[in-house]
Structure formats: structure tokens, C-alpha cells
């Protein structure tokens, strides 16, 4: 799956706004929550729920394209 330059910079080098968010998440996952984001646990759970729902629901355009 190809990634945008912004995502690549965030994941590989921790740069940009996405890199900052990723650093916060990684810090949280190491059980060291960052003081500036007290509700990160709920935000992460919400994001995981959204991701799971998005992955389990076929995209209408993709479904139509596959049908012909």
C-alpha cells in the first residue's frame, strides 16, 4: 500500500504534525501518558472503533466497481 510523503515522514522520521501525533501515541502506548493529552485513551479507542468499522464496511464505489 503506497503512503503519502507526509505519512512516510511521520512514520519513518517522526516529522510533521502527524509525526507529533504518532510520538504522543507511542509514548502513551509505553504507559507514559503525556500530560497535554489527558483523554488520549478515549481518543485512541474511538479511532480504533472507526478504523474497524471502516475496514469491515465495503466502500460503495469499490463494490460498484467490482460488480462491473
CHARMM-style PDB file with segment names, atoms N, HN, CA, C and O in Angstrom:
ATOM      1  N   UNK     1       0.843  -1.165   0.000  1.00  0.00      PROA
ATOM      2  CA  UNK     1       0.000   0.000   0.000  1.00  0.00      PROA
ATOM      3  C   UNK     1       0.900   1.243   0.000  1.00  0.00      PROA
ATOM      4  O   UNK     1       1.681   1.434   0.932  1.00  0.00      PROA
ATOM      5  N   UNK     2       0.802   2.067  -1.008  1.00  0.00      PROA
ATOM      6  HN  UNK     2       0.167   1.912  -1.765  1.00  0.00      PROA
ATOM      7  CA  UNK     2       1.628   3.273  -1.062  1.00  0.00      PROA
ATOM      8  C   UNK     2       1.177   4.291  -0.018  1.00  0.00      PROA
ATOM      9  O   UNK     2      -0.014   4.434   0.258  1.00  0.00      PROA
ATOM     10  N   UNK     3       2.154   4.995   0.556  1.00  0.00      PROA
ATOM     11  HN  UNK     3       3.122   4.879   0.331  1.00  0.00      PROA
ATOM     12  CA  UNK     3       1.864   6.022   1.549  1.00  0.00      PROA
ATOM     13  C   UNK     3       2.216   7.387   0.995  1.00  0.00      PROA
ATOM     14  O   UNK     3       3.100   7.514   0.147  1.00  0.00      PROA
ATOM     15  N   UNK     4       1.526   8.403   1.475  1.00  0.00      PROA
ATOM     16  HN  UNK     4       0.808   8.300   2.164  1.00  0.00      PROA
ATOM     17  CA  UNK     4       1.868   9.758   1.072  1.00  0.00      PROA
ATOM     18  C   UNK     4       3.205  10.140   1.699  1.00  0.00      PROA
ATOM     19  O   UNK     4       3.653   9.508   2.656  1.00  0.00      PROA
ATOM     20  N   UNK     5       3.828  11.157   1.165  1.00  0.00      PROA
ATOM     21  HN  UNK     5       3.465  11.670   0.388  1.00  0.00      PROA
ATOM     22  CA  UNK     5       5.099  11.637   1.714  1.00  0.00      PROA
ATOM     23  C   UNK     5       4.923  12.065   3.164  1.00  0.00      PROA
ATOM     24  O   UNK     5       5.801  11.833   3.995  1.00  0.00      PROA
ATOM     25  N   UNK     6       3.784  12.693   3.470  1.00  0.00      PROA
ATOM     26  HN  UNK     6       3.071  12.882   2.795  1.00  0.00      PROA
ATOM     27  CA  UNK     6       3.514  13.150   4.838  1.00  0.00      PROA
ATOM     28  C   UNK     6       3.462  11.983   5.816  1.00  0.00      PROA
ATOM     29  O   UNK     6       4.028  12.057   6.907  1.00  0.00      PROA
ATOM     30  N   UNK     7       2.783  10.906   5.428  1.00  0.00      PROA
ATOM     31  HN  UNK     7       2.323  10.845   4.542  1.00  0.00      PROA
ATOM     32  CA  UNK     7       2.681   9.731   6.297  1.00  0.00      PROA
ATOM     33  C   UNK     7       4.040   9.060   6.434  1.00  0.00      PROA
ATOM     34  O   UNK     7       4.423   8.655   7.532  1.00  0.00      PROA
ATOM     35  N   UNK     8       4.765   8.941   5.342  1.00  0.00      PROA
ATOM     36  HN  UNK     8       4.454   9.270   4.450  1.00  0.00      PROA
ATOM     37  CA  UNK     8       6.096   8.339   5.393  1.00  0.00      PROA
ATOM     38  C   UNK     8       7.014   9.114   6.323  1.00  0.00      PROA
ATOM     39  O   UNK     8       7.709   8.516   7.145  1.00  0.00      PROA
ATOM     40  N   UNK     9       7.027  10.434   6.205  1.00  0.00      PROA
ATOM     41  HN  UNK     9       6.462  10.920   5.538  1.00  0.00      PROA
ATOM     42  CA  UNK     9       7.864  11.273   7.078  1.00  0.00      PROA
ATOM     43  C   UNK     9       7.476  11.090   8.541  1.00  0.00      PROA
ATOM     44  O   UNK     9       8.345  11.054   9.412  1.00  0.00      PROA
ATOM     45  N   UNK    10       6.181  10.973   8.819  1.00  0.00      PROA
ATOM     46  HN  UNK    10       5.475  11.001   8.112  1.00  0.00      PROA
ATOM     47  CA  UNK    10       5.713  10.797  10.192  1.00  0.00      PROA
ATOM     48  C   UNK    10       6.131   9.450  10.755  1.00  0.00      PROA
ATOM     49  O   UNK    10       6.639   9.370  11.873  1.00  0.00      PROA
ATOM     50  N   UNK    11       5.918   8.393   9.983  1.00  0.00      PROA
ATOM     51  HN  UNK    11       5.506   8.458   9.074  1.00  0.00      PROA
ATOM     52  CA  UNK    11       6.195   7.043  10.461  1.00  0.00      PROA
ATOM     53  C   UNK    11       7.695   6.768  10.555  1.00  0.00      PROA
ATOM     54  O   UNK    11       8.167   6.219  11.551  1.00  0.00      PROA
ATOM     55  N   UNK    12       8.432   7.144   9.531  1.00  0.00      PROA
ATOM     56  HN  UNK    12       8.048   7.590   8.722  1.00  0.00      PROA
ATOM     57  CA  UNK    12       9.854   6.821   9.466  1.00  0.00      PROA
ATOM     58  C   UNK    12      10.700   7.769  10.307  1.00  0.00      PROA
ATOM     59  O   UNK    12      11.625   7.342  10.998  1.00  0.00      PROA
ATOM     60  N   UNK    13      10.374   9.073  10.243  1.00  0.00      PROA
ATOM     61  HN  UNK    13       9.623   9.420   9.681  1.00  0.00      PROA
ATOM     62  CA  UNK    13      11.240  10.067  10.871  1.00  0.00      PROA
ATOM     63  C   UNK    13      10.586  10.838  12.023  1.00  0.00      PROA
ATOM     64  O   UNK    13      11.264  11.598  12.714  1.00  0.00      PROA
ATOM     65  N   UNK    14       9.288  10.653  12.236  1.00  0.00      PROA
ATOM     66  HN  UNK    14       8.737  10.035  11.674  1.00  0.00      PROA
ATOM     67  CA  UNK    14       8.594  11.367  13.299  1.00  0.00      PROA
ATOM     68  C   UNK    14       8.433  12.849  13.022  1.00  0.00      PROA
ATOM     69  O   UNK    14       8.348  13.645  13.957  1.00  0.00      PROA
ATOM     70  N   UNK    15       8.391  13.226  11.774  1.00  0.00      PROA
ATOM     71  HN  UNK    15       8.461  12.580  11.015  1.00  0.00      PROA
ATOM     72  CA  UNK    15       8.321  14.639  11.387  1.00  0.00      PROA
ATOM     73  C   UNK    15       6.898  15.087  11.084  1.00  0.00      PROA
ATOM     74  O   UNK    15       6.025  14.272  10.788  1.00  0.00      PROA
ATOM     75  N   UNK    16       6.682  16.389  11.163  1.00  0.00      PROA
ATOM     76  HN  UNK    16       7.392  17.051  11.403  1.00  0.00      PROA
ATOM     77  CA  UNK    16       5.398  16.980  10.805  1.00  0.00      PROA
ATOM     78  C   UNK    16       4.358  16.804  11.903  1.00  0.00      PROA
ATOM     79  O   UNK    16       4.635  16.255  12.970  1.00  0.00      PROA
ATOM     80  N   UNK    17       3.150  17.286  11.609  1.00  0.00      PROA
ATOM     81  HN  UNK    17       2.925  17.732  10.743  1.00  0.00      PROA
ATOM     82  CA  UNK    17       2.063  17.193  12.585  1.00  0.00      PROA
ATOM     83  C   UNK    17       1.701  15.736  12.870  1.00  0.00      PROA
ATOM     84  O   UNK    17       1.446  15.366  14.016  1.00  0.00      PROA
ATOM     85  N   UNK    18       1.681  14.919  11.827  1.00  0.00      PROA
ATOM     86  HN  UNK    18       1.888  15.219  10.896  1.00  0.00      PROA
ATOM     87  CA  UNK    18       1.372  13.501  12.046  1.00  0.00      PROA
ATOM     88  C   UNK    18       2.459  12.827  12.879  1.00  0.00      PROA
ATOM     89  O   UNK    18       2.167  11.961  13.703  1.00  0.00      PROA
ATOM     90  N   UNK    19       3.701  13.222  12.666  1.00  0.00      PROA
ATOM     91  HN  UNK    19       3.939  13.926  11.997  1.00  0.00      PROA
ATOM     92  CA  UNK    19       4.808  12.683  13.455  1.00  0.00      PROA
ATOM     93  C   UNK    19       4.649  13.022  14.926  1.00  0.00      PROA
ATOM     94  O   UNK    19       4.921  12.190  15.793  1.00  0.00      PROA
ATOM     95  N   UNK    20       4.211  14.241  15.210  1.00  0.00      PROA
ATOM     96  HN  UNK    20       3.990  14.916  14.506  1.00  0.00      PROA
ATOM     97  CA  UNK    20       3.985  14.656  16.596  1.00  0.00      PROA
ATOM     98  C   UNK    20       2.881  13.817  17.239  1.00  0.00      PROA
ATOM     99  O   UNK    20       3.003  13.387  18.386  1.00  0.00      PROA
ATOM    100  N   UNK    21       1.805  13.591  16.488  1.00  0.00      PROA
ATOM    101  HN  UNK    21       1.706  13.941  15.556  1.00  0.00      PROA
ATOM    102  CA  UNK    21       0.707  12.763  16.998  1.00  0.00      PROA
ATOM    103  C   UNK    21       1.195  11.338  17.224  1.00  0.00      PROA
ATOM    104  O   UNK    21       0.899  10.734  18.254  1.00  0.00      PROA
ATOM    105  N   UNK    22       1.927  10.812  16.281  1.00  0.00      PROA
ATOM    106  HN  UNK    22       2.167  11.303  15.444  1.00  0.00      PROA
ATOM    107  CA  UNK    22       2.445   9.451  16.404  1.00  0.00      PROA
ATOM    108  C   UNK    22       3.364   9.318  17.613  1.00  0.00      PROA
ATOM    109  O   UNK    22       3.334   8.301  18.306  1.00  0.00      PROA
ATOM    110  N   UNK    23       4.173  10.327  17.867  1.00  0.00      PROA
ATOM    111  HN  UNK    23       4.198  11.153  17.303  1.00  0.00      PROA
ATOM    112  CA  UNK    23       5.045  10.315  19.039  1.00  0.00      PROA
ATOM    113  C   UNK    23       4.228  10.281  20.325  1.00  0.00      PROA
ATOM    114  O   UNK    23       4.566   9.556  21.261  1.00  0.00      PROA
ATOM    115  N   UNK    24       3.152  11.066  20.370  1.00  0.00      PROA
ATOM    116  HN  UNK    24       2.877  11.655  19.610  1.00  0.00      PROA
ATOM    117  CA  UNK    24       2.274  11.055  21.544  1.00  0.00      PROA
ATOM    118  C   UNK    24       1.655   9.674  21.749  1.00  0.00      PROA
ATOM    119  O   UNK    24       1.603   9.170  22.871  1.00  0.00      PROA
ATOM    120  N   UNK    25       1.194   9.079  20.677  1.00  0.00      PROA
ATOM    121  HN  UNK    25       1.237   9.488  19.766  1.00  0.00      PROA
ATOM    122  CA  UNK    25       0.568   7.758  20.768  1.00  0.00      PROA
ATOM    123  C   UNK    25       1.581   6.712  21.224  1.00  0.00      PROA
ATOM    124  O   UNK    25       1.284   5.891  22.091  1.00  0.00      PROA
ATOM    125  N   UNK    26       2.777   6.743  20.639  1.00  0.00      PROA
ATOM    126  HN  UNK    26       3.019   7.410  19.934  1.00  0.00      PROA
ATOM    127  CA  UNK    26       3.810   5.784  21.041  1.00  0.00      PROA
ATOM    128  C   UNK    26       4.174   5.954  22.512  1.00  0.00      PROA
ATOM    129  O   UNK    26       4.390   4.974  23.224  1.00  0.00      PROA
ATOM    130  N   UNK    27       4.239   7.201  22.958  1.00  0.00      PROA
ATOM    131  HN  UNK    27       4.063   7.998  22.379  1.00  0.00      PROA
ATOM    132  CA  UNK    27       4.531   7.468  24.369  1.00  0.00      PROA
ATOM    133  C   UNK    27       3.423   6.898  25.244  1.00  0.00      PROA
ATOM    134  O   UNK    27       3.688   6.269  26.268  1.00  0.00      PROA
ATOM    135  N   UNK    28       2.193   7.124  24.836  1.00  0.00      PROA
ATOM    136  HN  UNK    28       1.978   7.635  24.005  1.00  0.00      PROA
ATOM    137  CA  UNK    28       1.048   6.599  25.590  1.00  0.00      PROA
ATOM    138  C   UNK    28       1.087   5.075  25.638  1.00  0.00      PROA
ATOM    139  O   UNK    28       0.841   4.476  26.685  1.00  0.00      PROA
ATOM    140  N   UNK    29       1.391   4.460  24.520  1.00  0.00      PROA
ATOM    141  HN  UNK    29       1.591   4.946  23.670  1.00  0.00      PROA
ATOM    142  CA  UNK    29       1.418   3.003  24.461  1.00  0.00      PROA
ATOM    143  C   UNK    29       2.510   2.418  25.348  1.00  0.00      PROA
ATOM    144  O   UNK    29       2.405   1.272  25.786  1.00  0.00      PROA
ATOM    145  N   UNK    30       3.546   3.185  25.613  1.00  0.00      PROA
ATOM    146  HN  UNK    30       3.632   4.116  25.258  1.00  0.00      PROA
ATOM    147  CA  UNK    30       4.602   2.723  26.519  1.00  0.00      PROA
ATOM    148  C   UNK    30       4.204   2.957  27.969  1.00  0.00      PROA
ATOM    149  O   UNK    30       5.036   2.823  28.866  1.00  0.00      PROA
ATOM    150  N   UNK    31       2.920   3.310  28.216  1.00  0.00      PROA
ATOM    151  HN  UNK    31       2.243   3.418  27.488  1.00  0.00      PROA
ATOM    152  CA  UNK    31       2.380   3.519  29.548  1.00  0.00      PROA
ATOM    153  C   UNK    31       2.969   4.747  30.224  1.00  0.00      PROA
ATOM    154  O   UNK    31       3.184   4.769  31.435  1.00  0.00      PROA
ATOM    155  N   UNK    32       3.224   5.763  29.416  1.00  0.00      PROA
ATOM    156  HN  UNK    32       3.049   5.744  28.432  1.00  0.00      PROA
ATOM    157  CA  UNK    32       3.704   7.032  29.947  1.00  0.00      PROA
ATOM    158  C   UNK    32       2.880   8.145  29.316  1.00  0.00      PROA
ATOM    159  O   UNK    32       3.389   8.886  28.475  1.00  0.00      PROA
ATOM    160  N   UNK    33       1.596   8.276  29.714  1.00  0.00      PROA
ATOM    161  HN  UNK    33       1.183   7.674  30.398  1.00  0.00      PROA
ATOM    162  CA  UNK    33       0.738   9.285  29.090  1.00  0.00      PROA
ATOM    163  C   UNK    33       1.334  10.679  29.181  1.00  0.00      PROA
ATOM    164  O   UNK    33       1.963  11.042  30.175  1.00  0.00      PROA
ATOM    165  N   UNK    34       1.126  11.433  28.146  1.00  0.00      PROA
ATOM    166  HN  UNK    34       0.615  11.138  27.339  1.00  0.00      PROA
ATOM    167  CA  UNK    34       1.624  12.798  28.080  1.00  0.00      PROA
ATOM    168  C   UNK    34       0.606  13.713  28.758  1.00  0.00      PROA
ATOM    169  O   UNK    34      -0.597  13.586  28.528  1.00  0.00      PROA
ATOM    170  N   UNK    35       1.080  14.620  29.580  1.00  0.00      PROA
ATOM    171  HN  UNK    35       2.056  14.723  29.767  1.00  0.00      PROA
ATOM    172  CA  UNK    35       0.197  15.477  30.368  1.00  0.00      PROA
ATOM    173  C   UNK    35      -0.718  16.349  29.514  1.00  0.00      PROA
ATOM    174  O   UNK    35      -1.822  16.685  29.942  1.00  0.00      PROA
ATOM    175  N   UNK    36      -0.278  16.717  28.320  1.00  0.00      PROA
ATOM    176  HN  UNK    36       0.619  16.444  27.973  1.00  0.00      PROA
ATOM    177  CA  UNK    36      -1.076  17.634  27.499  1.00  0.00      PROA
ATOM    178  C   UNK    36      -2.242  16.954  26.799  1.00  0.00      PROA
ATOM    179  O   UNK    36      -3.078  17.641  26.212  1.00  0.00      PROA
ATOM    180  N   UNK    37      -2.326  15.652  26.839  1.00  0.00      PROA
ATOM    181  HN  UNK    37      -1.647  15.094  27.315  1.00  0.00      PROA
ATOM    182  CA  UNK    37      -3.417  14.938  26.168  1.00  0.00      PROA
ATOM    183  C   UNK    37      -4.035  13.948  27.155  1.00  0.00      PROA
ATOM    184  O   UNK    37      -3.844  12.740  27.020  1.00  0.00      PROA
ATOM    185  N   UNK    38      -4.781  14.455  28.153  1.00  0.00      PROA
ATOM    186  HN  UNK    38      -4.936  15.437  28.262  1.00  0.00      PROA
ATOM    187  CA  UNK    38      -5.302  13.579  29.193  1.00  0.00      PROA
ATOM    188  C   UNK    38      -6.344  12.578  28.705  1.00  0.00      PROA
ATOM    189  O   UNK    38      -6.503  11.527  29.326  1.00  0.00      PROA
ATOM    190  N   UNK    39      -7.054  12.860  27.625  1.00  0.00      PROA
ATOM    191  HN  UNK    39      -6.925  13.714  27.120  1.00  0.00      PROA
ATOM    192  CA  UNK    39      -8.107  11.967  27.146  1.00  0.00      PROA
ATOM    193  C   UNK    39      -7.646  11.114  25.974  1.00  0.00      PROA
ATOM    194  O   UNK    39      -8.466  10.674  25.169  1.00  0.00      PROA
ATOM    195  N   UNK    40      -6.369  10.881  25.872  1.00  0.00      PROA
ATOM    196  HN  UNK    40      -5.702  11.239  26.527  1.00  0.00      PROA
ATOM    197  CA  UNK    40      -5.841  10.132  24.738  1.00  0.00      PROA
ATOM    198  C   UNK    40      -6.388   8.706  24.683  1.00  0.00      PROA
ATOM    199  O   UNK    40      -6.611   8.178  23.593  1.00  0.00      PROA
ATOM    200  N   UNK    41      -6.606   8.077  25.827  1.00  0.00      PROA
ATOM    201  HN  UNK    41      -6.424   8.506  26.712  1.00  0.00      PROA
ATOM    202  CA  UNK    41      -7.119   6.702  25.835  1.00  0.00      PROA
ATOM    203  C   UNK    41      -8.460   6.624  25.117  1.00  0.00      PROA
ATOM    204  O   UNK    41      -8.661   5.751  24.273  1.00  0.00      PROA
ATOM    205  N   UNK    42      -9.369   7.521  25.443  1.00  0.00      PROA
ATOM    206  HN  UNK    42      -9.205   8.230  26.128  1.00  0.00      PROA
ATOM    207  CA  UNK    42     -10.682   7.504  24.790  1.00  0.00      PROA
ATOM    208  C   UNK    42     -10.563   7.849  23.312  1.00  0.00      PROA
ATOM    209  O   UNK    42     -11.266   7.273  22.482  1.00  0.00      PROA
ATOM    210  N   UNK    43      -9.678   8.782  22.980  1.00  0.00      PROA
ATOM    211  HN  UNK    43      -9.107   9.250  23.655  1.00  0.00      PROA
ATOM    212  CA  UNK    43      -9.460   9.134  21.576  1.00  0.00      PROA
ATOM    213  C   UNK    43      -8.918   7.948  20.793  1.00  0.00      PROA
ATOM    214  O   UNK    43      -9.330   7.707  19.658  1.00  0.00      PROA
ATOM    215  N   UNK    44      -7.994   7.206  21.398  1.00  0.00      PROA
ATOM    216  HN  UNK    44      -7.659   7.402  22.320  1.00  0.00      PROA
ATOM    217  CA  UNK    44      -7.428   6.027  20.724  1.00  0.00      PROA
ATOM    218  C   UNK    44      -8.498   4.961  20.518  1.00  0.00      PROA
ATOM    219  O   UNK    44      -8.584   4.362  19.446  1.00  0.00      PROA
ATOM    220  N   UNK    45      -9.312   4.725  21.543  1.00  0.00      PROA
ATOM    221  HN  UNK    45      -9.242   5.212  22.414  1.00  0.00      PROA
ATOM    222  CA  UNK    45     -10.382   3.736  21.403  1.00  0.00      PROA
ATOM    223  C   UNK    45     -11.375   4.158  20.327  1.00  0.00      PROA
ATOM    224  O   UNK    45     -11.833   3.331  19.539  1.00  0.00      PROA
ATOM    225  N   UNK    46     -11.700   5.425  20.296  1.00  0.00      PROA
ATOM    226  HN  UNK    46     -11.328   6.097  20.936  1.00  0.00      PROA
ATOM    227  CA  UNK    46     -12.610   5.939  19.269  1.00  0.00      PROA
ATOM    228  C   UNK    46     -12.015   5.746  17.877  1.00  0.00      PROA
ATOM    229  O   UNK    46     -12.714   5.339  16.950  1.00  0.00      PROA
ATOM    230  N   UNK    47     -10.733   6.036  17.735  1.00  0.00      PROA
ATOM    231  HN  UNK    47     -10.165   6.366  18.488  1.00  0.00      PROA
ATOM    232  CA  UNK    47     -10.067   5.857  16.440  1.00  0.00      PROA
ATOM    233  C   UNK    47     -10.038   4.392  16.028  1.00  0.00      PROA
ATOM    234  O   UNK    47     -10.238   4.074  14.856  1.00  0.00      PROA
ATOM    235  N   UNK    48      -9.793   3.504  16.974  1.00  0.00      PROA
ATOM    236  HN  UNK    48      -9.631   3.762  17.926  1.00  0.00      PROA
ATOM    237  CA  UNK    48      -9.789   2.074  16.664  1.00  0.00      PROA
ATOM    238  C   UNK    48     -11.180   1.591  16.258  1.00  0.00      PROA
ATOM    239  O   UNK    48     -11.315   0.781  15.341  1.00  0.00      PROA
ATOM    240  N   UNK    49     -12.201   2.082  16.932  1.00  0.00      PROA
ATOM    241  HN  UNK    49     -12.091   2.741  17.677  1.00  0.00      PROA
ATOM    242  CA  UNK    49     -13.573   1.715  16.555  1.00  0.00      PROA
ATOM    243  C   UNK    49     -13.891   2.175  15.137  1.00  0.00      PROA
ATOM    244  O   UNK    49     -14.461   1.428  14.342  1.00  0.00      PROA
ATOM    245  N   UNK    50     -13.512   3.417  14.831  1.00  0.00      PROA
ATOM    246  HN  UNK    50     -13.049   4.024  15.477  1.00  0.00      PROA
ATOM    247  CA  UNK    50     -13.750   3.960  13.491  1.00  0.00      PROA
ATOM    248  C   UNK    50     -13.006   3.145  12.440  1.00  0.00      PROA
ATOM    249  O   UNK    50     -13.562   2.820  11.391  1.00  0.00      PROA
ATOM    250  N   UNK    51     -11.752   2.818  12.724  1.00  0.00      PROA
ATOM    251  HN  UNK    51     -11.301   3.082  13.576  1.00  0.00      PROA
ATOM    252  CA  UNK    51     -10.943   2.040  11.778  1.00  0.00      PROA
ATOM    253  C   UNK    51     -11.557   0.670  11.547  1.00  0.00      PROA
ATOM    254  O   UNK    51     -11.687   0.229  10.405  1.00  0.00      PROA
ATOM    255  N   UNK    52     -11.934   0.000  12.618  1.00  0.00      PROA
ATOM    256  HN  UNK    52     -11.829   0.358  13.546  1.00  0.00      PROA
ATOM    257  CA  UNK    52     -12.546  -1.324  12.477  1.00  0.00      PROA
ATOM    258  C   UNK    52     -13.840  -1.256  11.679  1.00  0.00      PROA
ATOM    259  O   UNK    52     -14.091  -2.108  10.827  1.00  0.00      PROA
ATOM    260  N   UNK    53     -14.658  -0.253  11.948  1.00  0.00      PROA
ATOM    261  HN  UNK    53     -14.454   0.440  12.640  1.00  0.00      PROA
ATOM    262  CA  UNK    53     -15.908  -0.102  11.208  1.00  0.00      PROA
ATOM    263  C   UNK    53     -15.634   0.198   9.742  1.00  0.00      PROA
ATOM    264  O   UNK    53     -16.310  -0.331   8.859  1.00  0.00      PROA
ATOM    265  N   UNK    54     -14.648   1.042   9.481  1.00  0.00      PROA
ATOM    266  HN  UNK    54     -14.099   1.472  10.198  1.00  0.00      PROA
ATOM    267  CA  UNK    54     -14.309   1.397   8.096  1.00  0.00      PROA
ATOM    268  C   UNK    54     -13.792   0.197   7.323  1.00  0.00      PROA
ATOM    269  O   UNK    54     -14.109   0.026   6.145  1.00  0.00      PROA
ATOM    270  N   UNK    55     -13.002  -0.627   7.981  1.00  0.00      PROA
ATOM    271  HN  UNK    55     -12.745  -0.487   8.937  1.00  0.00      PROA
ATOM    272  CA  UNK    55     -12.438  -1.799   7.307  1.00  0.00      PROA
ATOM    273  C   UNK    55     -13.467  -2.900   7.106  1.00  0.00      PROA
ATOM    274  O   UNK    55     -13.343  -3.702   6.180  1.00  0.00      PROA
ATOM    275  N   UNK    56     -14.469  -2.949   7.952  1.00  0.00      PROA
ATOM    276  HN  UNK    56     -14.570  -2.298   8.704  1.00  0.00      PROA
ATOM    277  CA  UNK    56     -15.453  -4.020   7.833  1.00  0.00      PROA
ATOM    278  C   UNK    56     -16.592  -3.672   6.872  1.00  0.00      PROA
ATOM    279  O   UNK    56     -17.321  -4.562   6.432  1.00  0.00      PROA
ATOM    280  N   UNK    57     -16.752  -2.391   6.543  1.00  0.00      PROA
ATOM    281  HN  UNK    57     -16.160  -1.668   6.901  1.00  0.00      PROA
ATOM    282  CA  UNK    57     -17.806  -1.967   5.626  1.00  0.00      PROA
ATOM    283  C   UNK    57     -17.209  -1.732   4.245  1.00  0.00      PROA
ATOM    284  O   UNK    57     -16.345  -0.870   4.086  1.00  0.00      PROA
ATOM    285  N   UNK    58     -17.654  -2.484   3.251  1.00  0.00      PROA
ATOM    286  HN  UNK    58     -18.355  -3.185   3.381  1.00  0.00      PROA
ATOM    287  CA  UNK    58     -17.124  -2.255   1.911  1.00  0.00      PROA
ATOM    288  C   UNK    58     -17.520  -0.872   1.401  1.00  0.00      PROA
ATOM    289  O   UNK    58     -18.648  -0.421   1.599  1.00  0.00      PROA
ATOM    290  N   UNK    59     -16.590  -0.223   0.756  1.00  0.00      PROA
ATOM    291  HN  UNK    59     -15.674  -0.589   0.596  1.00  0.00      PROA
ATOM    292  CA  UNK    59     -16.829   1.091   0.169  1.00  0.00      PROA
ATOM    293  C   UNK    59     -17.806   0.939  -0.990  1.00  0.00      PROA
ATOM    294  O   UNK    59     -17.650   0.042  -1.819  1.00  0.00      PROA
ATOM    295  N   UNK    60     -18.799   1.796  -1.053  1.00  0.00      PROA
ATOM    296  HN  UNK    60     -18.926   2.524  -0.380  1.00  0.00      PROA
ATOM    297  CA  UNK    60     -19.834   1.705  -2.089  1.00  0.00      PROA
ATOM    298  C   UNK    60     -19.236   1.784  -3.484  1.00  0.00      PROA
ATOM    299  O   UNK    60     -19.656   1.048  -4.377  1.00  0.00      PROA
ATOM    300  N   UNK    61     -18.257   2.671  -3.689  1.00  0.00      PROA
ATOM    301  HN  UNK    61     -17.916   3.269  -2.963  1.00  0.00      PROA
ATOM    302  CA  UNK    61     -17.642   2.790  -5.013  1.00  0.00      PROA
ATOM    303  C   UNK    61     -16.848   1.538  -5.370  1.00  0.00      PROA
ATOM    304  O   UNK    61     -16.903   1.074  -6.509  1.00  0.00      PROA
ATOM    305  N   UNK    62     -16.108   0.985  -4.402  1.00  0.00      PROA
ATOM    306  HN  UNK    62     -16.063   1.362  -3.477  1.00  0.00      PROA
ATOM    307  CA  UNK    62     -15.337  -0.225  -4.661  1.00  0.00      PROA
ATOM    308  C   UNK    62     -16.268  -1.386  -4.991  1.00  0.00      PROA
ATOM    309  O   UNK    62     -15.988  -2.171  -5.896  1.00  0.00      PROA
ATOM    310  N   UNK    63     -17.368  -1.495  -4.264  1.00  0.00      PROA
ATOM    311  HN  UNK    63     -17.596  -0.857  -3.528  1.00  0.00      PROA
ATOM    312  CA  UNK    63     -18.319  -2.569  -4.509  1.00  0.00      PROA
ATOM    313  C   UNK    63     -18.924  -2.430  -5.893  1.00  0.00      PROA
ATOM    314  O   UNK    63     -19.056  -3.425  -6.606  1.00  0.00      PROA
ATOM    315  N   UNK    64     -19.293  -1.219  -6.290  1.00  0.00      PROA
ATOM    316  HN  UNK    64     -19.185  -0.411  -5.710  1.00  0.00      PROA
ATOM    317  CA  UNK    64     -19.879  -0.983  -7.615  1.00  0.00      PROA
ATOM    318  C   UNK    64     -18.865  -1.284  -8.703  1.00  0.00      PROA
ATOM    319  O   UNK    64     -19.220  -1.862  -9.730  1.00  0.00      PROA
ATOM    320  N   UNK    65     -17.616  -0.907  -8.502  1.00  0.00      PROA
ATOM    321  HN  UNK    65     -17.327  -0.438  -7.668  1.00  0.00      PROA
ATOM    322  CA  UNK    65     -16.565  -1.134  -9.492  1.00  0.00      PROA
ATOM    323  C   UNK    65     -16.319  -2.628  -9.688  1.00  0.00      PROA
ATOM    324  O   UNK    65     -16.097  -3.085 -10.809  1.00  0.00      PROA
ATOM    325  N   UNK    66     -16.360  -3.383  -8.593  1.00  0.00      PROA
ATOM    326  HN  UNK    66     -16.540  -3.011  -7.682  1.00  0.00      PROA
ATOM    327  CA  UNK    66     -16.133  -4.824  -8.703  1.00  0.00      PROA
ATOM    328  C   UNK    66     -17.281  -5.531  -9.429  1.00  0.00      PROA
ATOM    329  O   UNK    66     -17.085  -6.556 -10.081  1.00  0.00      PROA
ATOM    330  N   UNK    67     -18.466  -4.966  -9.302  1.00  0.00      PROA
ATOM    331  HN  UNK    67     -18.625  -4.133  -8.772  1.00  0.00      PROA
ATOM    332  CA  UNK    67     -19.627  -5.587  -9.953  1.00  0.00      PROA
ATOM    333  C   UNK    67     -19.651  -5.313 -11.442  1.00  0.00      PROA
ATOM    334  O   UNK    67     -20.312  -6.024 -12.199  1.00  0.00      PROA
ATOM    335  N   UNK    68     -18.940  -4.296 -11.860  1.00  0.00      PROA
ATOM    336  HN  UNK    68     -18.403  -3.719 -11.245  1.00  0.00      PROA
ATOM    337  CA  UNK    68     -18.857  -4.102 -13.286  1.00  0.00      PROA
ATOM    338  C   UNK    68     -19.383  -2.845 -13.767  1.00  0.00      PROA
ATOM    339  OT1 UNK    68     -19.358  -2.585 -14.970  1.00  0.00      PROA
TER     340      UNK     68
END
